Coordinates of C-alpha atoms in Angstrom, one line a residue:
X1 CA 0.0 0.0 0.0
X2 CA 1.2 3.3 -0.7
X3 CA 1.9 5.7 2.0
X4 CA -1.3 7.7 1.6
X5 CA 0.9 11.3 2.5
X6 CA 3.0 11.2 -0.2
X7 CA 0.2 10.5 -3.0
X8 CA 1.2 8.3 -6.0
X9 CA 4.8 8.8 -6.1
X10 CA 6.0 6.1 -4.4
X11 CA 3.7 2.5 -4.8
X12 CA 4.0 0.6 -1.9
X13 CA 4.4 1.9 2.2
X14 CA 8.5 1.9 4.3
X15 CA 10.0 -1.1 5.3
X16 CA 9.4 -1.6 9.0
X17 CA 12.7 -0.4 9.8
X18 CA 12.3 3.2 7.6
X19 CA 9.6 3.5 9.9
X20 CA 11.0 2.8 13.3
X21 CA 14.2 5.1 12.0
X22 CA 11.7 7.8 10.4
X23 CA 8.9 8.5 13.0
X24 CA 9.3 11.3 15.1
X25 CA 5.6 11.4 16.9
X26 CA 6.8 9.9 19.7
X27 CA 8.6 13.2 21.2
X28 CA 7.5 16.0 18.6
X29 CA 4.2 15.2 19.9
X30 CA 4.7 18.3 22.8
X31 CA 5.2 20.6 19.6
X32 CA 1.2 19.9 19.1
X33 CA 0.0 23.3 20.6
X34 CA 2.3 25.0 18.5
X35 CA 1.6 22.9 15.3
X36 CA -2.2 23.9 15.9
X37 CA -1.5 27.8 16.8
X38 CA 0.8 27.7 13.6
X39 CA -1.8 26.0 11.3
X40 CA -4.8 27.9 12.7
X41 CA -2.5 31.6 11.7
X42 CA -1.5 30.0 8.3
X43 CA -5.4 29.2 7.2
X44 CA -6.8 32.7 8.7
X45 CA -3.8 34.2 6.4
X46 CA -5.1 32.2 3.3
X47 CA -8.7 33.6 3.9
X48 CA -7.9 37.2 4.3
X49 CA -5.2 36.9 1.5
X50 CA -7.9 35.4 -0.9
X51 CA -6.0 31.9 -1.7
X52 CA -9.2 29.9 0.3
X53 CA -12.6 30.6 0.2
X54 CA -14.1 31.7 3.6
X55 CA -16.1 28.6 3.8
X56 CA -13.0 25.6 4.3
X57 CA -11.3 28.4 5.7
X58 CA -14.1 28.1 8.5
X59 CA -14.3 24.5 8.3
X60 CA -10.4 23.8 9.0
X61 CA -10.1 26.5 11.9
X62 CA -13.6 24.6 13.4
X63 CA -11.7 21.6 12.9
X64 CA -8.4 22.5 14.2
X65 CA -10.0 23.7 17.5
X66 CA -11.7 20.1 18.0
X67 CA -8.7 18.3 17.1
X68 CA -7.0 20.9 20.0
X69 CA -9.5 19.5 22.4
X70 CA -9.3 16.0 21.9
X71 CA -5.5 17.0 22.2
X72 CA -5.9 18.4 25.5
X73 CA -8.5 16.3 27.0
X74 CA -6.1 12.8 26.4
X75 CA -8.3 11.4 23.8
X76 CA -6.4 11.9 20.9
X77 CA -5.0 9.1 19.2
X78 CA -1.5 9.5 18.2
X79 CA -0.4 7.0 15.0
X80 CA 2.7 6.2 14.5
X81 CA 2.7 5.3 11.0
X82 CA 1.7 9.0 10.0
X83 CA 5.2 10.0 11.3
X84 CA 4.7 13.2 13.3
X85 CA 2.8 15.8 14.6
X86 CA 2.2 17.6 11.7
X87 CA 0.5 14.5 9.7
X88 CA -1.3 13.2 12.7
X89 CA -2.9 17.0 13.4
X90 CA -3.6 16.8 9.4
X91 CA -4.8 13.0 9.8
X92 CA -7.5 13.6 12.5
X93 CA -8.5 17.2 10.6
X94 CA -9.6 15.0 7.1
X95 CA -11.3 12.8 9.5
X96 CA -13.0 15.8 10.8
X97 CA -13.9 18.2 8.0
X98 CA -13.4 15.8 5.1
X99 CA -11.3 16.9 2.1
X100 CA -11.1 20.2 2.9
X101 CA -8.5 19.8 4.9
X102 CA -6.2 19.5 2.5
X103 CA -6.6 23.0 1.8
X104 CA -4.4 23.6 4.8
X105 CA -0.8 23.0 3.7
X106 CA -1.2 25.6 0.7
X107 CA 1.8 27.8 0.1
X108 CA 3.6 25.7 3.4
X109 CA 5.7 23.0 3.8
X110 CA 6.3 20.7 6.7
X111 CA 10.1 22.2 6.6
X112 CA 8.5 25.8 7.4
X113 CA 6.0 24.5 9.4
X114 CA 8.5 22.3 11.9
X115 CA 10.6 25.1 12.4
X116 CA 7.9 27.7 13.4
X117 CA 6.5 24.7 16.1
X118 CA 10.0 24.4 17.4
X119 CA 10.2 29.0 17.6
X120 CA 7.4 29.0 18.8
X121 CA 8.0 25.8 21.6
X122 CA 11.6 27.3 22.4
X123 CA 10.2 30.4 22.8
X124 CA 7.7 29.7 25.1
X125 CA 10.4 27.5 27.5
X126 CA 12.6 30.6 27.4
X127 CA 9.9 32.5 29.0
X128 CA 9.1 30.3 31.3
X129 CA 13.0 29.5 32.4
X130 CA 13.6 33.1 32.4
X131 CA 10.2 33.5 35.2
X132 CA 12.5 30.6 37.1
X133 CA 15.0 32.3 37.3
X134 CA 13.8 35.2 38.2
X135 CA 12.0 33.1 41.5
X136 CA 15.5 31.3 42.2
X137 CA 17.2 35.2 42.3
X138 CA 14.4 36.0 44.7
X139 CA 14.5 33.3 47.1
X140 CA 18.8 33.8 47.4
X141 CA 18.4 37.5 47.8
X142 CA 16.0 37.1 50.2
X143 CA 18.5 34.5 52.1
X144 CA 20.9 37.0 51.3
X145 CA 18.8 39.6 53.1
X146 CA 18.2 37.8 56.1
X147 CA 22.2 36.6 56.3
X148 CA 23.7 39.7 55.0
X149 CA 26.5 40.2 58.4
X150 CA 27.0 36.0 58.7
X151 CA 30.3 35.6 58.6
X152 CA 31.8 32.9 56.5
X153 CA 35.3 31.5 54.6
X154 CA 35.7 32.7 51.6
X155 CA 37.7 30.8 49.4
X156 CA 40.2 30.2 46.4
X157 CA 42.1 27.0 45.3
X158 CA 38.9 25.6 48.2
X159 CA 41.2 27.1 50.6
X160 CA 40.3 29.6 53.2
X161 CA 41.2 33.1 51.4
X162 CA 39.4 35.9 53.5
X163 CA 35.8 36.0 55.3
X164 CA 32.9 37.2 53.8
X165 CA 29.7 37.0 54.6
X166 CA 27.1 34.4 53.5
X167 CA 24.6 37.0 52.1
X168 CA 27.3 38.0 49.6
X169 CA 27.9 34.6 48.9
X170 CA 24.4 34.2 47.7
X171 CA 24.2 37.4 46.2
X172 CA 27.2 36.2 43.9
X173 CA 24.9 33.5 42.5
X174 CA 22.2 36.2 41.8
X175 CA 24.6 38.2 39.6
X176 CA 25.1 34.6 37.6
X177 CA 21.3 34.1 37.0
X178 CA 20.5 38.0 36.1
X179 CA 23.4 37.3 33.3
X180 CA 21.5 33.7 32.7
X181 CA 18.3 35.4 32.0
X182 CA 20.0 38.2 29.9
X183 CA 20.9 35.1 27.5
X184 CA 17.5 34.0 27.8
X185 CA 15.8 37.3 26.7
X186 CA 18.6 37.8 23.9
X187 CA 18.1 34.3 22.3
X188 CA 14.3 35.1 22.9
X189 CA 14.7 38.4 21.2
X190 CA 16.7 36.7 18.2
X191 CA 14.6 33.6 17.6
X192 CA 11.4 35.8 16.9
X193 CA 11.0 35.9 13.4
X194 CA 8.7 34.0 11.6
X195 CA 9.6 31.1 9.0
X196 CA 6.0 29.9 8.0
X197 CA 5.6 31.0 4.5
X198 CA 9.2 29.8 3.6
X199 CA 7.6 26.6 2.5
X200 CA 9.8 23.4 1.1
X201 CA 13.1 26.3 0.5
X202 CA 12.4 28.7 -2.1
X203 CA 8.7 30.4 -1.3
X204 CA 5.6 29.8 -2.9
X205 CA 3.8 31.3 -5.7
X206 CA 0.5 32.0 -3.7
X207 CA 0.2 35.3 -2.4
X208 CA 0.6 35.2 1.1
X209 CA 1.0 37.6 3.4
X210 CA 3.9 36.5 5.9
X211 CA 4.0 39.8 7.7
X212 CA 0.2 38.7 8.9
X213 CA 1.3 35.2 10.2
X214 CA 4.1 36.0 11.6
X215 CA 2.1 38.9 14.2
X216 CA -0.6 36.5 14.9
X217 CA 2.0 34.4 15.5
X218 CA 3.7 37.5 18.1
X219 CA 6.8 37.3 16.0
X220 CA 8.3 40.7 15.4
X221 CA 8.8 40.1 11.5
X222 CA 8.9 37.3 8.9
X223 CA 12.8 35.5 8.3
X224 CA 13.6 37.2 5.6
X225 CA 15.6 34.2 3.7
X226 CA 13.5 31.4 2.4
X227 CA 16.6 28.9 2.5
X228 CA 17.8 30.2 5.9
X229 CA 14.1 29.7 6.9
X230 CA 14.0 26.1 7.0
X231 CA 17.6 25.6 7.3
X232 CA 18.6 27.5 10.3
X233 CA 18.7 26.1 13.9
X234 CA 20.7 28.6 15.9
X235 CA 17.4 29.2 18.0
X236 CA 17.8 25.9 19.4
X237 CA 21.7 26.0 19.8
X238 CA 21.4 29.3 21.4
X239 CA 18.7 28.4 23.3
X240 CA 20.8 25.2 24.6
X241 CA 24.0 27.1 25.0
X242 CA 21.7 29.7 27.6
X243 CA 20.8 27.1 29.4
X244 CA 24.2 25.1 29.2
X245 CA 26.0 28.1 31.4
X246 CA 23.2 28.7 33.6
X247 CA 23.1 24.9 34.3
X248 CA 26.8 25.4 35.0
X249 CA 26.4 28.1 37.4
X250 CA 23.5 25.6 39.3
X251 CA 26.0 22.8 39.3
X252 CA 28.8 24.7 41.1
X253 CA 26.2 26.0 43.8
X254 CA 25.1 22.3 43.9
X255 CA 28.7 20.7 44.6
X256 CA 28.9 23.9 47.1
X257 CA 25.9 22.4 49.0
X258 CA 27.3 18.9 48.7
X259 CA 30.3 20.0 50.2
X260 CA 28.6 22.4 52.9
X261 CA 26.5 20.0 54.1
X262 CA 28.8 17.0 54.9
X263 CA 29.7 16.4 58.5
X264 CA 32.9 17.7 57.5
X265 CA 32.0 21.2 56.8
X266 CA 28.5 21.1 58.2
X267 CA 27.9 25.0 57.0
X268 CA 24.6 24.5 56.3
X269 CA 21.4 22.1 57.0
X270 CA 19.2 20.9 54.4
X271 CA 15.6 19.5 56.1
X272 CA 14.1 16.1 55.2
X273 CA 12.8 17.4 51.8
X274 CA 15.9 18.2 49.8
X275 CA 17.5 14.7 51.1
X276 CA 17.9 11.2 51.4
X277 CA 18.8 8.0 53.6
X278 CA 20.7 5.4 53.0
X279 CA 19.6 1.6 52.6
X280 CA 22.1 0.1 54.5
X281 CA 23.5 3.5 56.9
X282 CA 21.3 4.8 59.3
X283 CA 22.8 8.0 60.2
X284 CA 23.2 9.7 56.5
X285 CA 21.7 12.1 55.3
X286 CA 22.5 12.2 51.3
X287 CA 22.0 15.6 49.3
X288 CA 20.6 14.1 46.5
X289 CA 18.5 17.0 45.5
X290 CA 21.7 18.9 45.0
X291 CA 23.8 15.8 43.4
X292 CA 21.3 15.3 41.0
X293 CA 21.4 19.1 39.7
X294 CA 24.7 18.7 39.5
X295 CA 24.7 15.4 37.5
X296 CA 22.2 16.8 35.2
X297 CA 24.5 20.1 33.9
X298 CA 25.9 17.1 31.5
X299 CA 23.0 16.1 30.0
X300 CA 22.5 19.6 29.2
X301 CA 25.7 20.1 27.8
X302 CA 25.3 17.2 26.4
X303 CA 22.4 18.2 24.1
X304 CA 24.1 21.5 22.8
X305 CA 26.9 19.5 21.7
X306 CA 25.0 17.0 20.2
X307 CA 22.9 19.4 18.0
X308 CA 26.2 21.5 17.1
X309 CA 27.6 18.2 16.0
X310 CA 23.9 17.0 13.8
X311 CA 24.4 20.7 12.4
X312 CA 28.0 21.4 11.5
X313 CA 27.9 19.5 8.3
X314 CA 24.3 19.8 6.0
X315 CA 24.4 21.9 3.8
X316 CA 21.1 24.3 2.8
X317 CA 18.4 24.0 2.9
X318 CA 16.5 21.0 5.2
X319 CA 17.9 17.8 5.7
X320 CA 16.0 14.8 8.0
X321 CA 18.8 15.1 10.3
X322 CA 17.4 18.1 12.1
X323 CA 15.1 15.8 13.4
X324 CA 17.7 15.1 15.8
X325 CA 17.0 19.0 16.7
X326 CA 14.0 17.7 18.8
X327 CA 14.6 15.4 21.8
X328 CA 17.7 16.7 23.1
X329 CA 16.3 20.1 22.6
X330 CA 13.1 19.4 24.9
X331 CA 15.1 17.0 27.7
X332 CA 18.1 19.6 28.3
X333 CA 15.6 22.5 28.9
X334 CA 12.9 20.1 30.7
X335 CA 16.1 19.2 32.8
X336 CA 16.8 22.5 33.2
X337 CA 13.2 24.0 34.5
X338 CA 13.7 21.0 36.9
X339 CA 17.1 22.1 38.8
X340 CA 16.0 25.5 38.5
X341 CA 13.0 24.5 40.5
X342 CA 14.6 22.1 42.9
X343 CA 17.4 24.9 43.4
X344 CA 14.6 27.2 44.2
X345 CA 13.3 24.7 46.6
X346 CA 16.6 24.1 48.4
X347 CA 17.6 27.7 48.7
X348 CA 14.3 28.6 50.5
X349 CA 15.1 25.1 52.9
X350 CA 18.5 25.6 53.9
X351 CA 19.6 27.6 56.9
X352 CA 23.7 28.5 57.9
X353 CA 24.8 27.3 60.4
X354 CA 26.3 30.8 61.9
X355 CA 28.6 29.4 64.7
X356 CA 30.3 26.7 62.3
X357 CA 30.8 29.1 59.8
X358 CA 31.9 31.9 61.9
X359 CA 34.6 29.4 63.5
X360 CA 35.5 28.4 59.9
X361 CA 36.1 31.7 58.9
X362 CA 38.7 32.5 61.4
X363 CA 40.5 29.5 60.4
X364 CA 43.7 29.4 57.9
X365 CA 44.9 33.0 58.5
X366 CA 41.9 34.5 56.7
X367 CA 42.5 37.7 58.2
X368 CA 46.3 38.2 56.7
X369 CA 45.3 40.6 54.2
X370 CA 43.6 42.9 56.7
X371 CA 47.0 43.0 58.8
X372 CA 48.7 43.5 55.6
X373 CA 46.2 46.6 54.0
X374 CA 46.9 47.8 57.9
X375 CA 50.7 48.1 57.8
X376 CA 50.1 49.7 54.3
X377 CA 47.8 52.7 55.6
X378 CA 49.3 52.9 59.0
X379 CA 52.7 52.2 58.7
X380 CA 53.0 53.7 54.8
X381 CA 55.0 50.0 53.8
X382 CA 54.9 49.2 50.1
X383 CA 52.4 46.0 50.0
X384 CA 54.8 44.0 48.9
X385 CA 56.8 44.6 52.1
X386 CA 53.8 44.6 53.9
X387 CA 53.2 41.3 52.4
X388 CA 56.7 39.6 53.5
X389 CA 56.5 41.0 56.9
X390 CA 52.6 39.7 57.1
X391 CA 53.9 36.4 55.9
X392 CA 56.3 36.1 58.3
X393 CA 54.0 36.7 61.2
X394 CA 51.7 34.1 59.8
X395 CA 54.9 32.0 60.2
X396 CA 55.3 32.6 63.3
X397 CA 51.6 32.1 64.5
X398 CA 51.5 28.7 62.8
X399 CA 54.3 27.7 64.7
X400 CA 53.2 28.0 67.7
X401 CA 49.6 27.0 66.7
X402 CA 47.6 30.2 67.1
X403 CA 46.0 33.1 65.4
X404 CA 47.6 36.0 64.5
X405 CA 45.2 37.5 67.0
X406 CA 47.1 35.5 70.0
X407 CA 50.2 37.0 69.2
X408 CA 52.0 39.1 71.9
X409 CA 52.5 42.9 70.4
X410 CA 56.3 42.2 71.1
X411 CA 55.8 39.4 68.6
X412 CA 54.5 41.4 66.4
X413 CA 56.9 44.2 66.2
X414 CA 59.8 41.6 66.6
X415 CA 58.8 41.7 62.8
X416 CA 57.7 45.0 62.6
X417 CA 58.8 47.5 65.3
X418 CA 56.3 50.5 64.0
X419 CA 53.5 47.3 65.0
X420 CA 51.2 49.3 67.6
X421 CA 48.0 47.6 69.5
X422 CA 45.5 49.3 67.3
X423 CA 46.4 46.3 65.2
X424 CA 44.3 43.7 66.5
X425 CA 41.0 45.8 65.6
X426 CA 41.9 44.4 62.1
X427 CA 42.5 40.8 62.9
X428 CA 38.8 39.6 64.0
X429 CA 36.5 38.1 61.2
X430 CA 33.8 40.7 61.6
X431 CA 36.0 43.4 61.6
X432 CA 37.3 42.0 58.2
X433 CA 34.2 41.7 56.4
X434 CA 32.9 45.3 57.5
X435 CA 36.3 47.0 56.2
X436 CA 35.2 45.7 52.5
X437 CA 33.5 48.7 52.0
X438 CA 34.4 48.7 47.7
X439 CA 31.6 48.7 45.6
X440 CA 30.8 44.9 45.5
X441 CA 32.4 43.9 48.7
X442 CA 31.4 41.7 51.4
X443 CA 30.4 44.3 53.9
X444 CA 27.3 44.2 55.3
X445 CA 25.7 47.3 54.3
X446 CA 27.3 46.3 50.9
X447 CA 25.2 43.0 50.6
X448 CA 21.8 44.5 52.2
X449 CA 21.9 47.4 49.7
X450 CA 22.5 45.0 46.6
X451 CA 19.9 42.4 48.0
X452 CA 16.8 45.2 48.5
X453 CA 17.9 46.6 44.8
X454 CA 17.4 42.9 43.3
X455 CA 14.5 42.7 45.4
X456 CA 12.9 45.6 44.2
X457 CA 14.1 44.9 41.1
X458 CA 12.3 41.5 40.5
X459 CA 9.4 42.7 42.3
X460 CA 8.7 45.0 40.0
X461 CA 9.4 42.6 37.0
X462 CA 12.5 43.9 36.0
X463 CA 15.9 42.0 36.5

């Protein structure tokens, strides 16, 4: 039997395993509130441009809007043998209205039509990752509000550098996301022009008006290349790369958390919700919530390499391996909206622990620079001398096993004679992190300022 899509050219249907390789229904299915919201803009176009008559165009938008229902009510039946989403809406419509449905694919093609369901799909999960995002920066400032003079470590090399505070901590991971959802909105703002009306590559004789489609469509303008039309996929790669850094940025807070909450650090708590037990230990307490946002930065990653690999060698216009655009294109951002929410989730659960961290913070000589800035304003020093002689007192501290606080003043000015007692003022953690007074520093006033701007910010729908 001949495939019934395809008309007479070919006489007899796809061996079974052209079809297994071929059929894409199984995943483009999601693309069918696009494929419907494209097809019903494409036949309202042919009515008002006077390619249809006003009667099938009424009797395929009727039918478009049942086949929608049955779509969203679970009752549609999806056939694999018609290949994808496109036939199977286009299927079903026949069924429907009868043979004016074919009417429908005038001055189209399914290589136009697949890559306004994919805009249009991509589009849509930018805007909603983007409102994510924005909820994650919300719940950190907030944190970062409330912890805004919690002294911490701060580290380099994952060795204690200087103390900071954990509200600027978390504010650092709001600064990531703002640029995360700056990628979204420019990929957004790039994406939005509309290929339907491109058809198979080269146009089509009818006359269309693709300036209509593509504003019922909320594009800002047609493409403008009928060959880049169908051919082009940097929506998707850009899409994917967006969401490759910003699943980046959630996999190094999420290897923070692993780290912060083993009983080695213990800087934070997670409750019950954001972790599990163990089958065989009863005393853990795994952050799998965290581990698994971390684990899944490489499926996204993953995906934008794949497509940049499908894409790096066809040449114009449409060739069957973009279908290879789809499925990594729907996981890695469906993985995405899924750390971004359980990020969201875990931010809001977990609490510092203040007395750890403050302790921690304290620890490996974190305070050195503040002795050595000191030496440079009080004592005039070069820094680099005010470095050795810091370095040398941090010597002599670890010898003997103490803070540079516990050393004797005559220790001190046995490496610096000019040393006087208004030194130690600069030595304690909290003194540290208020001194940081530089635009972007850890000081308290710092870090509540730039949290109640985001706030605001995001509040008002802006960020």
């Amino acid at each position: 039997m001949s495939n019934r899509m395809w008309g007479g050219r070919f006489a007899s249907g796809p061996a079974e395993i052209m079809e297994e390789i071929n059929a894409s229904i199984g995943f483009d299915k999601r693309l069918a509130p696009q494929d419907i919201r494209g097809s019903l803009a494409h036949v309202a176009m042919l009515g008002t441009s006077g390619v249809l008559p006003a009667a099938d165009v009424d009797a395929i938008t009727a039918g478009l809007k049942s086949v929608q229902a049955e779509i969203e009510a679970g009752t549609f039946a999806f056939r694999r043998e018609l290949e994808d989403i496109h036939m199977n809406v286009e299927s079903r419509l026949t069924e429907i209205v009868g043979p004016a449905a074919g009417r429908l694919h005038t001055a189209r093609s399914r290589n136009d039509q697949v890559a306004t369901d994919m805009k249009l799909w991509v589009r849509d999960t930018l805007d909603g990752l983007d409102a994510q995002a924005a909820a994650l920066q919300q719940a950190l400032a907030e944190k970062a509000l409330r912890h805004a003079g919690t002294v911490m470590p701060g580290f380099t090399h994952l060795q204690s550098a200087q103390p900071v505070t954990f509200g600027h901590h978390m504010m650092a991971y709001v600064e990531m996301l703002g640029r995360d959802r700056g990628r979204f909105r420019d990929a957004r703002a790039r994406l939005n022009e509309c290929p339907l009306g491109a058809a198979a590559l080269a146009g089509t004789g009818f006359p269309i008006d693709r300036h209509a489609t593509a504003a019922a469509l909320g594009f800002d303008r047609p493409t403008a290349n009928s060959l880049d039309s169908v051919a082009d996929r940097d929506f998707a790669l850009e899409a994917l790369s967006a969401a490759s850094i910003c699943a980046v940025h959630l996999s190094r807070f999420a290897e923070e958390l692993v780290v912060w909450t083993s009983a080695q650090f213990g800087f934070v708590r997670l409750s019950d919700g954001y972790t599990t037990g163990s089958s065989i230990m009863p005393q853990k307490r795994n952050p799998d919530a965290a581990e698994l946002v971390r684990a899944k930065a490489g499926r996204i990653v993953g995906a934008l390499t794949g497509l940049l690999i499908v894409m790096k060698g066809l040449p114009l216009a449409y060739s069957k391996d973009m279908q290879e655009d789809k499925e990594g294109t729907f996981d890695a951002l469906q993985a995405l909206s899924l750390c971004l929410a359980a990020m969201t989730g875990m931010v809001r659960d977990l609490e510092p622990v203040a007395e750890t961290l403050a302790k921690a913070a304290g620890s490996g000589y974190a305070t050195a620079t503040d002795l050595a800035d000191w030496l440079v304003r009080e004592l005039n020093l070069p820094f680099r001398e005010a470095h050795h002689v810091t370095g040398r007192l941090v010597g002599a501290a670890s010898a003997k096993g103490v803070g540079l606080e516990a050393l004797s003043l005559e220790e001190m000015q046995a490496a610096e004679p000019r040393i006087t007692d208004a030194v130690y003022a600069v030595l304690g953690v909290e003194n540290s992190v208020a001194s940081r007074i530089s635009y972007g520093g850890t000081a308290p006033g710092n870090v509540r300022a730039q949290a109640e701007r985001w706030l605001a910010q995001l509040s008002g729908g802006e960020g």
